[in-house]
mmCIF file of C-alpha atoms in Angstrom:
data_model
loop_
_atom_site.group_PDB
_atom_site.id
_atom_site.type_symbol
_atom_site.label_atom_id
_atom_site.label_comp_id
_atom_site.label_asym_id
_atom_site.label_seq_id
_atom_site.Cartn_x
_atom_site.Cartn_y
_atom_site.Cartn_z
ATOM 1 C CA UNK A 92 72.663 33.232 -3.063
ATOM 2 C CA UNK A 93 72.213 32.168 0.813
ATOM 3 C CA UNK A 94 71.192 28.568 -0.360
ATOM 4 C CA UNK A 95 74.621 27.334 -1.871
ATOM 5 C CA UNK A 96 76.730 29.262 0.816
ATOM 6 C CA UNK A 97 74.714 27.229 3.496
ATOM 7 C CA UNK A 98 75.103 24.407 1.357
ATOM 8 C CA UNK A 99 78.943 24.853 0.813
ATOM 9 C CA UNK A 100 79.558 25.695 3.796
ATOM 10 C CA UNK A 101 78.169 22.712 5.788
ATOM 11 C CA UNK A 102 79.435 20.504 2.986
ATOM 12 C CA UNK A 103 83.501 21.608 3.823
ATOM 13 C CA UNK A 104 82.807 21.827 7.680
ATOM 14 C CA UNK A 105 80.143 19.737 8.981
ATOM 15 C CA UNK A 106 82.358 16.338 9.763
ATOM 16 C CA UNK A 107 80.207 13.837 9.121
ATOM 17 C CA UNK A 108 80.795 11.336 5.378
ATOM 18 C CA UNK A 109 78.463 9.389 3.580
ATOM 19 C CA UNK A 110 78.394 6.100 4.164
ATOM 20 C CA UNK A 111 79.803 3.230 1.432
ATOM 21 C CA UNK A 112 76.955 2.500 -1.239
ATOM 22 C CA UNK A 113 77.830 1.115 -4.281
ATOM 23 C CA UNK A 114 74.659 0.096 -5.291
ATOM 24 C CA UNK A 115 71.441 1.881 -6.561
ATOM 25 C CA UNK A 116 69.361 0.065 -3.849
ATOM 26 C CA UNK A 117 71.699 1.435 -0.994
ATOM 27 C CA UNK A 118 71.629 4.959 -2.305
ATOM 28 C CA UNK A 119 67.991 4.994 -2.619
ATOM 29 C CA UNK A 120 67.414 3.264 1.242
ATOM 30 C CA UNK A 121 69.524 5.769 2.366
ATOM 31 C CA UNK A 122 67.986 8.757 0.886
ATOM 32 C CA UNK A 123 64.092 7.376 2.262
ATOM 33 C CA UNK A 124 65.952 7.549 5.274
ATOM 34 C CA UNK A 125 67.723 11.170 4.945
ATOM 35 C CA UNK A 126 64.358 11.915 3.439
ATOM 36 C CA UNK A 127 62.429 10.985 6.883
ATOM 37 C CA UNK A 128 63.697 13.738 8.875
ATOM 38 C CA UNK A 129 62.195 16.524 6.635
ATOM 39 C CA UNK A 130 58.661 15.101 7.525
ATOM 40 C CA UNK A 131 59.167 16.535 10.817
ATOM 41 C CA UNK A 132 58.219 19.697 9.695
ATOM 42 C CA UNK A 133 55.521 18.854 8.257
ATOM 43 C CA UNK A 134 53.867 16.642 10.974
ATOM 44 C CA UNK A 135 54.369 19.353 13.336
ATOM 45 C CA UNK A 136 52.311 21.648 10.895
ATOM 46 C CA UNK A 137 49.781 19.105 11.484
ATOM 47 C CA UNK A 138 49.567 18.729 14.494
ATOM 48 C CA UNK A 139 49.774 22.640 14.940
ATOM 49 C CA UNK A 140 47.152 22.805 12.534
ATOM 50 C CA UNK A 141 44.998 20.185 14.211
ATOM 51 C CA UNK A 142 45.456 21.739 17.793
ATOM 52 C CA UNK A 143 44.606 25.469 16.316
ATOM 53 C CA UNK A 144 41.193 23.676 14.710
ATOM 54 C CA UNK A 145 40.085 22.664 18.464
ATOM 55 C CA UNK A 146 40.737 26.004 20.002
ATOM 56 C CA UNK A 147 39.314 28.043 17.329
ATOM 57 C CA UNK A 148 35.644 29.170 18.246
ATOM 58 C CA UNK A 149 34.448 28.734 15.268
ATOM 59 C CA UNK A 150 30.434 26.649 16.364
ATOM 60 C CA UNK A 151 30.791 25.218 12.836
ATOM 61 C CA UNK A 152 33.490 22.742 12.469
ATOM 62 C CA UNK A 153 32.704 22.682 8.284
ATOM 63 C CA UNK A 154 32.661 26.516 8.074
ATOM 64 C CA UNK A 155 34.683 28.924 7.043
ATOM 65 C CA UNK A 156 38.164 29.125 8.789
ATOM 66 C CA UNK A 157 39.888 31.772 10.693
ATOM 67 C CA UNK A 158 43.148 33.471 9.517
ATOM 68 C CA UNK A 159 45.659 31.219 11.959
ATOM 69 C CA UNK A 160 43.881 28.028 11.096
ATOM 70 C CA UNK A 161 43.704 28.708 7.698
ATOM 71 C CA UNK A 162 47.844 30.112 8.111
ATOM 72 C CA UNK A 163 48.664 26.779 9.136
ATOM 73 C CA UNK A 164 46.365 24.465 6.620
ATOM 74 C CA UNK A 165 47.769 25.904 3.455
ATOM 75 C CA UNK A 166 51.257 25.693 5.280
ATOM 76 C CA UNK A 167 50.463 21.758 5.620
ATOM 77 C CA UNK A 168 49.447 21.248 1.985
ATOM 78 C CA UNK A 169 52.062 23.393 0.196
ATOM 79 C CA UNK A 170 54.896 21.336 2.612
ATOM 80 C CA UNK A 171 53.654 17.742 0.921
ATOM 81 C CA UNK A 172 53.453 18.788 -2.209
ATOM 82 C CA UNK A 173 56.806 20.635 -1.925
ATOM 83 C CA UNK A 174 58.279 17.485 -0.150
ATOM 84 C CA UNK A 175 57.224 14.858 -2.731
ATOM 85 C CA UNK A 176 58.791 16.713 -5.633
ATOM 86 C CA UNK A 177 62.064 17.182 -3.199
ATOM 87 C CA UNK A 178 62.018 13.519 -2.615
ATOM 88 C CA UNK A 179 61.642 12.565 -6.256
ATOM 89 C CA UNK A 180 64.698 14.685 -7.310
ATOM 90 C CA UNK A 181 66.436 13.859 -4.585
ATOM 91 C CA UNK A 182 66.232 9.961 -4.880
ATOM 92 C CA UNK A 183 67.280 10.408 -8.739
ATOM 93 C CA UNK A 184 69.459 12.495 -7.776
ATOM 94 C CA UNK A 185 71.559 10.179 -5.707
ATOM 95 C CA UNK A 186 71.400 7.891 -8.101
ATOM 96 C CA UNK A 187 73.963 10.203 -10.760
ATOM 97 C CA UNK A 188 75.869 11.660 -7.424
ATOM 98 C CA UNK A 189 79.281 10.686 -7.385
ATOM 99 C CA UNK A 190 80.290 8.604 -3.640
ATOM 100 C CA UNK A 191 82.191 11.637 -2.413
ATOM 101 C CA UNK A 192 79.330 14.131 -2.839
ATOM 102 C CA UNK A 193 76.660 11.803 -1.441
ATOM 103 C CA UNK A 194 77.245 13.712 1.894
ATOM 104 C CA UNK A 195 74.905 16.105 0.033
ATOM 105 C CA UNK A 196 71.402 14.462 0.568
ATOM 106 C CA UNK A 197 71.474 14.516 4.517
ATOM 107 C CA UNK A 198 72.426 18.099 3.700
ATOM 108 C CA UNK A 199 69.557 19.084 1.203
ATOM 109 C CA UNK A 200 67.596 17.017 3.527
ATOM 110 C CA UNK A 201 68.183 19.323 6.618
ATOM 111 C CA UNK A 202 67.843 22.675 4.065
ATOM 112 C CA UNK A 203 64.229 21.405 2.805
ATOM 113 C CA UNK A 204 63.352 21.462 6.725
ATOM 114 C CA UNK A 205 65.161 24.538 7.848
ATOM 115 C CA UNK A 206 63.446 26.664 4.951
ATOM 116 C CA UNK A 207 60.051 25.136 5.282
ATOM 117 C CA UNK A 208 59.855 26.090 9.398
ATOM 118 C CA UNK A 209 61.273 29.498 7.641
ATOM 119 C CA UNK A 210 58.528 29.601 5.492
ATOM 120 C CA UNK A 211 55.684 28.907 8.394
ATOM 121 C CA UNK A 212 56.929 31.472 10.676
ATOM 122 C CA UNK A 213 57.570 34.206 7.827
ATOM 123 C CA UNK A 214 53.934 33.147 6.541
ATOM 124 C CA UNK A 215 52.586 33.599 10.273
ATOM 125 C CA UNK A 216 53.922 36.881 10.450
ATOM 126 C CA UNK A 217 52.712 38.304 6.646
ATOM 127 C CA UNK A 218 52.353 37.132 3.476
ATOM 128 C CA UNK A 219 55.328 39.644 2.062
ATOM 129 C CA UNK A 220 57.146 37.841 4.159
ATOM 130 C CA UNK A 221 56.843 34.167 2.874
ATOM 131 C CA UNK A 222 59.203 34.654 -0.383
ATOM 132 C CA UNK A 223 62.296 33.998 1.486
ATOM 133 C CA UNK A 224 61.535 30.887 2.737
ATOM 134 C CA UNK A 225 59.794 29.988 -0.495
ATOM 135 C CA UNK A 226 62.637 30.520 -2.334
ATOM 136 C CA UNK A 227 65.007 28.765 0.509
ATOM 137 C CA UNK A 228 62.729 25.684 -0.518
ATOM 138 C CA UNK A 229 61.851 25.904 -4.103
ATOM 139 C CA UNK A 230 65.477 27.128 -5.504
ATOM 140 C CA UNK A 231 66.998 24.149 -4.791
ATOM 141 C CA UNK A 232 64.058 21.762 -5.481
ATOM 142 C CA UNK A 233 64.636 23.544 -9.217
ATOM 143 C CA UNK A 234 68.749 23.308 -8.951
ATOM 144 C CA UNK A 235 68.345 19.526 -8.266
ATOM 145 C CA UNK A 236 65.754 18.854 -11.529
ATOM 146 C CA UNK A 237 68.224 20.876 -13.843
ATOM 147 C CA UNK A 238 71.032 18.576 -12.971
ATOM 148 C CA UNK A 239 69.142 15.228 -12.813
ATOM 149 C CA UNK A 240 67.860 16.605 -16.382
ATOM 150 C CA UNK A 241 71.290 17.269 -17.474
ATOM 151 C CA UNK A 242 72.258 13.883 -15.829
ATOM 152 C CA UNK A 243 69.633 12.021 -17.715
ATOM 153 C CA UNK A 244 69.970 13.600 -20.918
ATOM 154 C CA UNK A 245 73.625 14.586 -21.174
ATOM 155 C CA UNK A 246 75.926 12.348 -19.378
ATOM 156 C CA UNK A 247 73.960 8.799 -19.646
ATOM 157 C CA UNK A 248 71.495 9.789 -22.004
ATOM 158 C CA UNK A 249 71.696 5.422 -23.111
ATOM 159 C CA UNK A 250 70.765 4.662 -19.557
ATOM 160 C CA UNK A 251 67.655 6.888 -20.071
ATOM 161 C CA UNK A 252 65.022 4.244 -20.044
ATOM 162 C CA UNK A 253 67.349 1.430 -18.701
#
C-alpha cells in the first residue's frame, strides 16, 4: 500500500514534467538515462562490499566469508538482477505510457533506489527485516510487467511483434 501513495503522491506534487518525446527512440534515451541514477545504489554496494573484503581478517582471500561481507555480496547480486528486470519493464513500459504520465519513470526510477538502500540497511540489521524493502522493490517491478502484459496483449495486441 506505501508504494502507490509514494508514487501518487510525488506524481501530483513533485513539480517537475516530462520532457516532449514523440518518438520511441526519445522515450527509450530518456529512460537509459532515468535508469542511470538507480545504479547508484548499487555501485555503492560495491564498493561497500569491496572495502568490507579488505578489512575483513579473513588470511584466505578465497575462503569462506564473514557475515558483513557476505551481508553486502548477496545485497550486490540481488540489486543487478533486480535492476535489469526493472529496466526491461521500465523501457517497455515507456514505450505504451501516455506523454502526460511519462513523469512516471524518473519517479519509479528514484523508488527502485530508495527501496533497494531500504533493503541493505533492513538486511544489515536482520534478515526478518529485509521483506519491506523487498517488497518496496519487487511490487512494483511486478505492477509494471502486468500492465506492459496487458499493454501488449490487450490494447495493441497487432503491434505485438511489430
Amino acid at each position: 500500500l506505501l508504494c502507490p501513495c509514494l508514487i501518487y503522491g510525488a506524481y501530483i506534487f513533485l513539480p517537475f514534467d516530462a520532457p516532449l518525446l514523440p518518438t520511441v527512440s526519445a522515450r527509450l534515451v530518456y529512460t537509459l538515462r532515468c535508469a542511470a541514477f538507480a545504479t547508484f545504489p548499487i555501485l555503492l554496494g560495491m564498493i561497500v562490499s569491496g572495502i568490507s573484503r579488505l578489512c575483513s581478517s579473513a588470511l584466505e582471500p578465497f575462503g569462506e566469508l564473514h557475515h558483513e561481507v557476505e551481508i553486502h555480496r548477496t545485497y550486490v547480486s540481488q540489486s543487478i538482477h533486480l535492476f535489469i528486470l526493472y529496466f526491461f519493464n521500465m523501457a517497455v513500459l515507456a514505450t505504451y505510457l501516455p506523454q502526460e504520465l511519462l513523469k512516471l519513470i524518473p519517479l519509479l526510477t528514484g523508488l527502485f533506489a530508495i527501496s533497494r538502500l531500504i533493503f541493505w540497511m533492513s538486511y544489515a540489521i536482520g534478515r526478518s527485516f529485509r521483506a519491506f524493502g523487498f517488497s518496496m522493490t519487487f511490487l512494483p517491478l511486478l505492477a509494471m510487467l502486468l500492465w506492459n502484459l496487458y499493454g501488449m496483449f490487450v490494447l495493441e495486441p497487432e503491434s505485438l511483434l511489430s
